[in-house]
Amino acid sequence: GAVVSQHPSRVICKSGTSVKIECRSLDFQATTMFWYRQFPKQSLMLMATSNEGSKATYEQGVEKDKFLINHASLTLSTLTVTSAHPEDSSFYICSARAVTSGDRNTQYFGPGTRLTVL
Amino acid sequence: AQKITQTQPGMFVQEKEAVTLDCTYDTSDPSYGLFWYKQPSSGEMIFLIYQGSYDQQNATEGRYSLNFQKARKSANLVISASQLGDSAMYFCAMREGRAAGNKLTFGGGTRVLVKP
Protein backbone atom coordinates (compact mmCIF):
# COMPACT_ATOMS: atom_id res chain seq x y z
CA GLY A 1 0.00 0.00 0.00
CA ALA A 2 0.89 3.66 -0.18
CA VAL A 3 3.26 5.08 2.41
CA VAL A 4 2.76 8.22 4.47
CA SER A 5 5.43 9.48 6.81
CA GLN A 6 5.32 11.96 9.66
CA HIS A 7 8.11 13.87 11.25
CA PRO A 8 8.91 14.09 14.05
CA SER A 9 7.49 10.96 15.61
CA ARG A 10 7.79 12.44 19.06
CA VAL A 11 8.36 15.99 20.29
CA ILE A 12 8.58 17.59 23.70
CA CYS A 13 8.46 21.36 23.91
CA LYS A 14 8.04 24.15 26.42
CA SER A 15 4.77 25.96 26.83
CA GLY A 16 4.53 28.96 24.52
CA THR A 17 6.69 27.59 21.74
CA SER A 18 5.54 26.55 18.29
CA VAL A 19 5.89 23.07 16.88
CA LYS A 20 5.79 22.03 13.24
CA ILE A 21 4.73 18.53 12.18
CA GLU A 22 5.30 17.30 8.65
CA CYS A 23 3.20 14.79 6.76
CA ARG A 24 4.60 13.38 3.53
CA SER A 25 3.21 10.99 0.98
CA LEU A 26 6.25 9.02 -0.11
CA ASP A 27 5.15 7.17 -3.22
CA PHE A 28 2.04 8.97 -4.42
CA GLN A 29 0.67 12.44 -4.87
CA ALA A 30 -1.96 13.61 -2.42
CA THR A 31 -4.39 16.36 -3.33
CA THR A 32 -6.03 16.08 0.06
CA MET A 33 -4.57 15.42 3.47
CA PHE A 34 -6.38 15.18 6.75
CA TRP A 35 -5.13 16.04 10.23
CA TYR A 36 -6.51 14.19 13.24
CA ARG A 37 -5.92 14.52 16.95
CA GLN A 38 -6.22 11.66 19.39
CA PHE A 39 -6.21 12.14 23.14
CA PRO A 40 -5.31 9.18 25.38
CA LYS A 41 -7.89 6.41 25.35
CA GLN A 42 -10.05 8.33 22.91
CA SER A 43 -10.89 8.12 19.25
CA LEU A 44 -9.49 10.12 16.36
CA MET A 45 -11.05 13.52 15.90
CA LEU A 46 -10.68 15.29 12.57
CA MET A 47 -9.12 18.71 12.96
CA ALA A 48 -8.91 19.91 9.39
CA THR A 49 -8.86 18.97 5.74
CA SER A 50 -5.87 20.23 3.82
CA ASN A 51 -6.10 20.72 0.06
CA GLU A 52 -3.03 21.37 -2.06
CA GLY A 53 -2.84 24.99 -3.14
CA SER A 54 -5.81 26.22 -1.14
CA LYS A 55 -6.76 27.05 2.41
CA ALA A 56 -7.49 24.28 4.84
CA THR A 57 -11.01 23.55 6.01
CA TYR A 58 -11.23 23.38 9.78
CA GLU A 59 -13.70 21.41 11.81
CA GLN A 60 -15.95 23.20 14.23
CA GLY A 61 -14.17 24.12 17.43
CA VAL A 62 -10.66 23.95 15.97
CA GLU A 63 -8.82 27.26 16.08
CA LYS A 64 -7.34 27.94 12.67
CA ASP A 65 -4.97 30.58 14.03
CA LYS A 66 -3.57 28.12 16.54
CA PHE A 67 -3.27 25.13 14.24
CA LEU A 68 -1.74 26.42 11.02
CA ILE A 69 -1.88 24.09 8.06
CA ASN A 70 0.12 24.49 4.88
CA HIS A 71 -0.27 22.10 1.95
CA ALA A 72 2.36 23.53 -0.34
CA SER A 73 2.89 20.55 -2.61
CA LEU A 74 1.23 17.32 -3.60
CA THR A 75 3.46 15.36 -1.24
CA LEU A 76 3.75 17.58 1.82
CA SER A 77 1.39 19.09 4.36
CA THR A 78 2.52 20.71 7.60
CA LEU A 79 0.68 21.36 10.83
CA THR A 80 2.09 24.04 13.09
CA VAL A 81 0.86 24.22 16.65
CA THR A 82 1.46 27.82 17.62
CA SER A 83 2.06 28.91 21.20
CA ALA A 84 1.57 25.39 22.42
CA HIS A 85 0.15 24.75 25.88
CA PRO A 86 -0.05 21.57 27.96
CA GLU A 87 -3.64 20.99 26.84
CA ASP A 88 -2.35 20.66 23.27
CA SER A 89 -0.43 17.56 24.27
CA SER A 90 -1.84 14.80 22.12
CA PHE A 91 -1.19 12.31 19.35
CA TYR A 92 -1.47 13.96 15.95
CA ILE A 93 -2.07 11.73 12.92
CA CYS A 94 -2.29 12.68 9.28
CA SER A 95 -3.79 10.80 6.39
CA ALA A 96 -3.40 11.38 2.69
CA ARG A 97 -5.69 10.81 -0.26
CA ALA A 98 -4.16 9.73 -3.54
CA VAL A 99 -4.69 11.89 -6.63
CA THR A 100 -5.84 9.05 -8.80
CA SER A 101 -6.92 5.81 -7.37
CA GLY A 102 -9.55 3.22 -8.03
CA ASP A 103 -8.65 1.82 -4.65
CA ARG A 104 -11.46 1.99 -2.17
CA ASN A 105 -9.03 2.55 0.61
CA THR A 106 -7.77 5.83 -0.66
CA GLN A 107 -6.80 7.39 2.64
CA TYR A 108 -3.43 6.29 3.93
CA PHE A 109 -2.40 7.13 7.49
CA GLY A 110 0.93 8.31 8.80
CA PRO A 111 2.47 6.77 11.93
CA GLY A 112 1.53 9.73 14.11
CA THR A 113 3.37 12.36 16.14
CA ARG A 114 3.19 12.43 19.90
CA LEU A 115 3.37 15.98 21.19
CA THR A 116 4.09 16.70 24.84
CA VAL A 117 3.97 20.30 26.00
CA LEU A 118 5.60 20.96 29.36
CA ALA B 1 -26.43 12.05 17.28
CA GLN B 2 -23.36 9.89 17.00
CA LYS B 3 -22.62 8.91 13.43
CA ILE B 4 -20.56 5.87 14.39
CA THR B 5 -21.18 3.92 17.57
CA GLN B 6 -19.05 1.17 19.02
CA THR B 7 -20.76 -0.07 22.16
CA GLN B 8 -17.98 -2.35 23.42
CA PRO B 9 -15.20 -0.37 25.09
CA GLY B 10 -13.16 -3.50 25.66
CA MET B 11 -13.25 -7.24 25.40
CA PHE B 12 -11.21 -10.32 26.03
CA VAL B 13 -10.97 -13.17 23.57
CA GLN B 14 -9.26 -16.52 23.86
CA GLU B 15 -6.51 -17.20 21.38
CA LYS B 16 -7.72 -19.13 18.32
CA GLU B 17 -11.34 -18.17 18.93
CA ALA B 18 -13.41 -15.77 16.84
CA VAL B 19 -14.51 -12.36 18.09
CA THR B 20 -17.15 -9.95 16.82
CA LEU B 21 -16.76 -6.20 17.23
CA ASP B 22 -19.95 -4.19 16.96
CA CYS B 23 -20.39 -1.03 14.91
CA THR B 24 -23.57 0.84 14.08
CA TYR B 25 -23.77 3.94 11.94
CA ASP B 26 -26.15 6.73 11.12
CA THR B 27 -26.37 8.49 7.79
CA SER B 28 -28.99 9.72 5.37
CA ASP B 29 -26.60 9.61 2.43
CA PRO B 30 -27.33 6.59 0.21
CA SER B 31 -23.69 6.38 -0.78
CA TYR B 32 -21.18 5.72 1.95
CA GLY B 33 -18.22 3.56 2.86
CA LEU B 34 -17.45 1.76 6.06
CA PHE B 35 -13.93 1.01 7.25
CA TRP B 36 -12.29 -0.87 10.06
CA TYR B 37 -8.85 0.10 11.32
CA LYS B 38 -6.56 -1.53 13.86
CA GLN B 39 -4.41 0.63 16.11
CA PRO B 40 -1.73 -1.23 18.07
CA SER B 41 0.07 0.39 20.98
CA SER B 42 2.55 1.95 18.54
CA GLY B 43 -0.24 4.25 17.36
CA GLU B 44 -0.24 3.57 13.64
CA MET B 45 -3.61 3.13 11.98
CA ILE B 46 -3.73 -0.09 10.00
CA PHE B 47 -6.48 -0.50 7.43
CA LEU B 48 -8.26 -3.83 7.75
CA ILE B 49 -11.37 -3.94 5.61
CA TYR B 50 -13.80 -1.83 3.59
CA GLN B 51 -17.51 -2.15 2.78
CA GLY B 52 -19.30 0.05 0.29
CA SER B 53 -22.96 0.84 0.76
CA TYR B 54 -23.81 -0.61 -2.63
CA ASP B 55 -21.75 -3.75 -2.25
CA GLN B 56 -23.95 -6.81 -2.47
CA GLN B 57 -21.64 -9.13 -0.62
CA ASN B 58 -20.00 -8.86 2.76
CA ALA B 59 -16.36 -7.90 2.54
CA THR B 60 -13.67 -10.36 3.56
CA GLU B 61 -9.91 -9.90 3.94
CA GLY B 62 -8.10 -12.95 5.25
CA ARG B 63 -9.15 -13.50 8.86
CA TYR B 64 -11.29 -10.38 8.80
CA SER B 65 -14.86 -10.30 7.60
CA LEU B 66 -17.48 -7.62 7.80
CA ASN B 67 -21.05 -8.53 8.69
CA PHE B 68 -22.89 -5.79 6.83
CA GLN B 69 -26.56 -5.44 7.70
CA LYS B 70 -27.72 -2.40 5.80
CA ALA B 71 -31.28 -2.27 7.10
CA ARG B 72 -30.01 -2.34 10.66
CA LYS B 73 -27.16 0.05 9.81
CA SER B 74 -24.60 -2.20 11.33
CA ALA B 75 -21.15 -3.21 10.12
CA ASN B 76 -19.68 -5.63 12.62
CA LEU B 77 -16.13 -6.88 12.25
CA VAL B 78 -15.45 -10.56 12.76
CA ILE B 79 -11.91 -11.69 13.46
CA SER B 80 -11.51 -15.41 13.11
CA ALA B 81 -8.85 -17.55 14.77
CA SER B 82 -7.61 -14.74 17.03
CA GLN B 83 -3.88 -14.34 17.50
CA LEU B 84 -1.94 -12.66 20.27
CA GLY B 85 -0.92 -10.01 17.77
CA ASP B 86 -4.55 -9.04 17.31
CA SER B 87 -4.50 -7.31 20.70
CA ALA B 88 -5.10 -3.65 19.84
CA MET B 89 -7.69 -0.91 19.57
CA TYR B 90 -10.14 -1.33 16.71
CA PHE B 91 -11.95 1.59 15.14
CA CYS B 92 -14.94 1.60 12.84
CA ALA B 93 -15.16 4.60 10.51
CA MET B 94 -17.54 5.94 7.90
CA ARG B 95 -17.06 8.06 4.81
CA GLU B 96 -20.22 9.71 3.53
CA GLY B 97 -20.65 10.44 -0.15
CA ARG B 98 -18.91 9.06 -3.21
CA ALA B 99 -15.76 11.14 -3.26
CA ALA B 100 -12.80 9.40 -1.74
CA GLY B 101 -11.65 12.71 -0.40
CA ASN B 102 -14.58 12.96 1.98
CA LYS B 103 -13.55 12.85 5.57
CA LEU B 104 -13.77 9.84 7.83
CA THR B 105 -15.77 9.84 11.03
CA PHE B 106 -14.52 7.39 13.64
CA GLY B 107 -16.28 5.48 16.37
CA GLY B 108 -15.02 5.43 19.93
CA GLY B 109 -13.10 2.22 19.45
CA THR B 110 -13.00 -1.21 21.07
CA ARG B 111 -9.94 -2.53 22.85
CA VAL B 112 -9.34 -6.21 22.23
CA LEU B 113 -7.07 -8.29 24.42
CA VAL B 114 -6.28 -11.79 23.22
CA LYS B 115 -5.53 -14.24 26.00
CA PRO B 116 -3.12 -17.15 25.45
Coordinates of C-alpha atoms in Angstrom, one line a residue:
Chain A
G1 CA 0.0 0.0 0.0
A2 CA 0.9 3.7 -0.2
V3 CA 3.3 5.1 2.4
V4 CA 2.8 8.2 4.5
S5 CA 5.4 9.5 6.8
Q6 CA 5.3 12.0 9.7
H7 CA 8.1 13.9 11.3
P8 CA 8.9 14.1 14.1
S9 CA 7.5 11.0 15.6
R10 CA 7.8 12.4 19.1
V11 CA 8.4 16.0 20.3
I12 CA 8.6 17.6 23.7
C13 CA 8.5 21.4 23.9
K14 CA 8.0 24.1 26.4
S15 CA 4.8 26.0 26.8
G16 CA 4.5 29.0 24.5
T17 CA 6.7 27.6 21.7
S18 CA 5.5 26.5 18.3
V19 CA 5.9 23.1 16.9
K20 CA 5.8 22.0 13.2
I21 CA 4.7 18.5 12.2
E22 CA 5.3 17.3 8.6
C23 CA 3.2 14.8 6.8
R24 CA 4.6 13.4 3.5
S25 CA 3.2 11.0 1.0
L26 CA 6.2 9.0 -0.1
D27 CA 5.2 7.2 -3.2
F28 CA 2.0 9.0 -4.4
Q29 CA 0.7 12.4 -4.9
A30 CA -2.0 13.6 -2.4
T31 CA -4.4 16.4 -3.3
T32 CA -6.0 16.1 0.1
M33 CA -4.6 15.4 3.5
F34 CA -6.4 15.2 6.8
W35 CA -5.1 16.0 10.2
Y36 CA -6.5 14.2 13.2
R37 CA -5.9 14.5 16.9
Q38 CA -6.2 11.7 19.4
F39 CA -6.2 12.1 23.1
P40 CA -5.3 9.2 25.4
K41 CA -7.9 6.4 25.4
Q42 CA -10.1 8.3 22.9
S43 CA -10.9 8.1 19.3
L44 CA -9.5 10.1 16.4
M45 CA -11.0 13.5 15.9
L46 CA -10.7 15.3 12.6
M47 CA -9.1 18.7 13.0
A48 CA -8.9 19.9 9.4
T49 CA -8.9 19.0 5.7
S50 CA -5.9 20.2 3.8
N51 CA -6.1 20.7 0.1
E52 CA -3.0 21.4 -2.1
G53 CA -2.8 25.0 -3.1
S54 CA -5.8 26.2 -1.1
K55 CA -6.8 27.0 2.4
A56 CA -7.5 24.3 4.8
T57 CA -11.0 23.6 6.0
Y58 CA -11.2 23.4 9.8
E59 CA -13.7 21.4 11.8
Q60 CA -16.0 23.2 14.2
G61 CA -14.2 24.1 17.4
V62 CA -10.7 23.9 16.0
E63 CA -8.8 27.3 16.1
K64 CA -7.3 27.9 12.7
D65 CA -5.0 30.6 14.0
K66 CA -3.6 28.1 16.5
F67 CA -3.3 25.1 14.2
L68 CA -1.7 26.4 11.0
I69 CA -1.9 24.1 8.1
N70 CA 0.1 24.5 4.9
H71 CA -0.3 22.1 2.0
A72 CA 2.4 23.5 -0.3
S73 CA 2.9 20.6 -2.6
L74 CA 1.2 17.3 -3.6
T75 CA 3.5 15.4 -1.2
L76 CA 3.7 17.6 1.8
S77 CA 1.4 19.1 4.4
T78 CA 2.5 20.7 7.6
L79 CA 0.7 21.4 10.8
T80 CA 2.1 24.0 13.1
V81 CA 0.9 24.2 16.7
T82 CA 1.5 27.8 17.6
S83 CA 2.1 28.9 21.2
A84 CA 1.6 25.4 22.4
H85 CA 0.2 24.8 25.9
P86 CA -0.1 21.6 28.0
E87 CA -3.6 21.0 26.8
D88 CA -2.3 20.7 23.3
S89 CA -0.4 17.6 24.3
S90 CA -1.8 14.8 22.1
F91 CA -1.2 12.3 19.4
Y92 CA -1.5 14.0 16.0
I93 CA -2.1 11.7 12.9
C94 CA -2.3 12.7 9.3
S95 CA -3.8 10.8 6.4
A96 CA -3.4 11.4 2.7
R97 CA -5.7 10.8 -0.3
A98 CA -4.2 9.7 -3.5
V99 CA -4.7 11.9 -6.6
T100 CA -5.8 9.1 -8.8
S101 CA -6.9 5.8 -7.4
G102 CA -9.6 3.2 -8.0
D103 CA -8.7 1.8 -4.7
R104 CA -11.5 2.0 -2.2
N105 CA -9.0 2.5 0.6
T106 CA -7.8 5.8 -0.7
Q107 CA -6.8 7.4 2.6
Y108 CA -3.4 6.3 3.9
F109 CA -2.4 7.1 7.5
G110 CA 0.9 8.3 8.8
P111 CA 2.5 6.8 11.9
G112 CA 1.5 9.7 14.1
T113 CA 3.4 12.4 16.1
R114 CA 3.2 12.4 19.9
L115 CA 3.4 16.0 21.2
T116 CA 4.1 16.7 24.8
V117 CA 4.0 20.3 26.0
L118 CA 5.6 21.0 29.4
Chain B
A1 CA -26.4 12.1 17.3
Q2 CA -23.4 9.9 17.0
K3 CA -22.6 8.9 13.4
I4 CA -20.6 5.9 14.4
T5 CA -21.2 3.9 17.6
Q6 CA -19.1 1.2 19.0
T7 CA -20.8 -0.1 22.2
Q8 CA -18.0 -2.3 23.4
P9 CA -15.2 -0.4 25.1
G10 CA -13.2 -3.5 25.7
M11 CA -13.3 -7.2 25.4
F12 CA -11.2 -10.3 26.0
V13 CA -11.0 -13.2 23.6
Q14 CA -9.3 -16.5 23.9
E15 CA -6.5 -17.2 21.4
K16 CA -7.7 -19.1 18.3
E17 CA -11.3 -18.2 18.9
A18 CA -13.4 -15.8 16.8
V19 CA -14.5 -12.4 18.1
T20 CA -17.2 -9.9 16.8
L21 CA -16.8 -6.2 17.2
D22 CA -19.9 -4.2 17.0
C23 CA -20.4 -1.0 14.9
T24 CA -23.6 0.8 14.1
Y25 CA -23.8 3.9 11.9
D26 CA -26.2 6.7 11.1
T27 CA -26.4 8.5 7.8
S28 CA -29.0 9.7 5.4
D29 CA -26.6 9.6 2.4
P30 CA -27.3 6.6 0.2
S31 CA -23.7 6.4 -0.8
Y32 CA -21.2 5.7 2.0
G33 CA -18.2 3.6 2.9
L34 CA -17.5 1.8 6.1
F35 CA -13.9 1.0 7.3
W36 CA -12.3 -0.9 10.1
Y37 CA -8.8 0.1 11.3
K38 CA -6.6 -1.5 13.9
Q39 CA -4.4 0.6 16.1
P40 CA -1.7 -1.2 18.1
S41 CA 0.1 0.4 21.0
S42 CA 2.6 1.9 18.5
G43 CA -0.2 4.2 17.4
E44 CA -0.2 3.6 13.6
M45 CA -3.6 3.1 12.0
I46 CA -3.7 -0.1 10.0
F47 CA -6.5 -0.5 7.4
L48 CA -8.3 -3.8 7.7
I49 CA -11.4 -3.9 5.6
Y50 CA -13.8 -1.8 3.6
Q51 CA -17.5 -2.2 2.8
G52 CA -19.3 0.1 0.3
S53 CA -23.0 0.8 0.8
Y54 CA -23.8 -0.6 -2.6
D55 CA -21.8 -3.7 -2.3
Q56 CA -23.9 -6.8 -2.5
Q57 CA -21.6 -9.1 -0.6
N58 CA -20.0 -8.9 2.8
A59 CA -16.4 -7.9 2.5
T60 CA -13.7 -10.4 3.6
E61 CA -9.9 -9.9 3.9
G62 CA -8.1 -13.0 5.2
R63 CA -9.1 -13.5 8.9
Y64 CA -11.3 -10.4 8.8
S65 CA -14.9 -10.3 7.6
L66 CA -17.5 -7.6 7.8
N67 CA -21.0 -8.5 8.7
F68 CA -22.9 -5.8 6.8
Q69 CA -26.6 -5.4 7.7
K70 CA -27.7 -2.4 5.8
A71 CA -31.3 -2.3 7.1
R72 CA -30.0 -2.3 10.7
K73 CA -27.2 0.1 9.8
S74 CA -24.6 -2.2 11.3
A75 CA -21.2 -3.2 10.1
N76 CA -19.7 -5.6 12.6
L77 CA -16.1 -6.9 12.2
V78 CA -15.5 -10.6 12.8
I79 CA -11.9 -11.7 13.5
S80 CA -11.5 -15.4 13.1
A81 CA -8.8 -17.5 14.8
S82 CA -7.6 -14.7 17.0
Q83 CA -3.9 -14.3 17.5
L84 CA -1.9 -12.7 20.3
G85 CA -0.9 -10.0 17.8
D86 CA -4.5 -9.0 17.3
S87 CA -4.5 -7.3 20.7
A88 CA -5.1 -3.7 19.8
M89 CA -7.7 -0.9 19.6
Y90 CA -10.1 -1.3 16.7
F91 CA -12.0 1.6 15.1
C92 CA -14.9 1.6 12.8
A93 CA -15.2 4.6 10.5
M94 CA -17.5 5.9 7.9
R95 CA -17.1 8.1 4.8
E96 CA -20.2 9.7 3.5
G97 CA -20.7 10.4 -0.2
R98 CA -18.9 9.1 -3.2
A99 CA -15.8 11.1 -3.3
A100 CA -12.8 9.4 -1.7
G101 CA -11.7 12.7 -0.4
N102 CA -14.6 13.0 2.0
K103 CA -13.5 12.9 5.6
L104 CA -13.8 9.8 7.8
T105 CA -15.8 9.8 11.0
F106 CA -14.5 7.4 13.6
G107 CA -16.3 5.5 16.4
G108 CA -15.0 5.4 19.9
G109 CA -13.1 2.2 19.5
T110 CA -13.0 -1.2 21.1
R111 CA -9.9 -2.5 22.8
V112 CA -9.3 -6.2 22.2
L113 CA -7.1 -8.3 24.4
V114 CA -6.3 -11.8 23.2
K115 CA -5.5 -14.2 26.0
P116 CA -3.1 -17.1 25.4

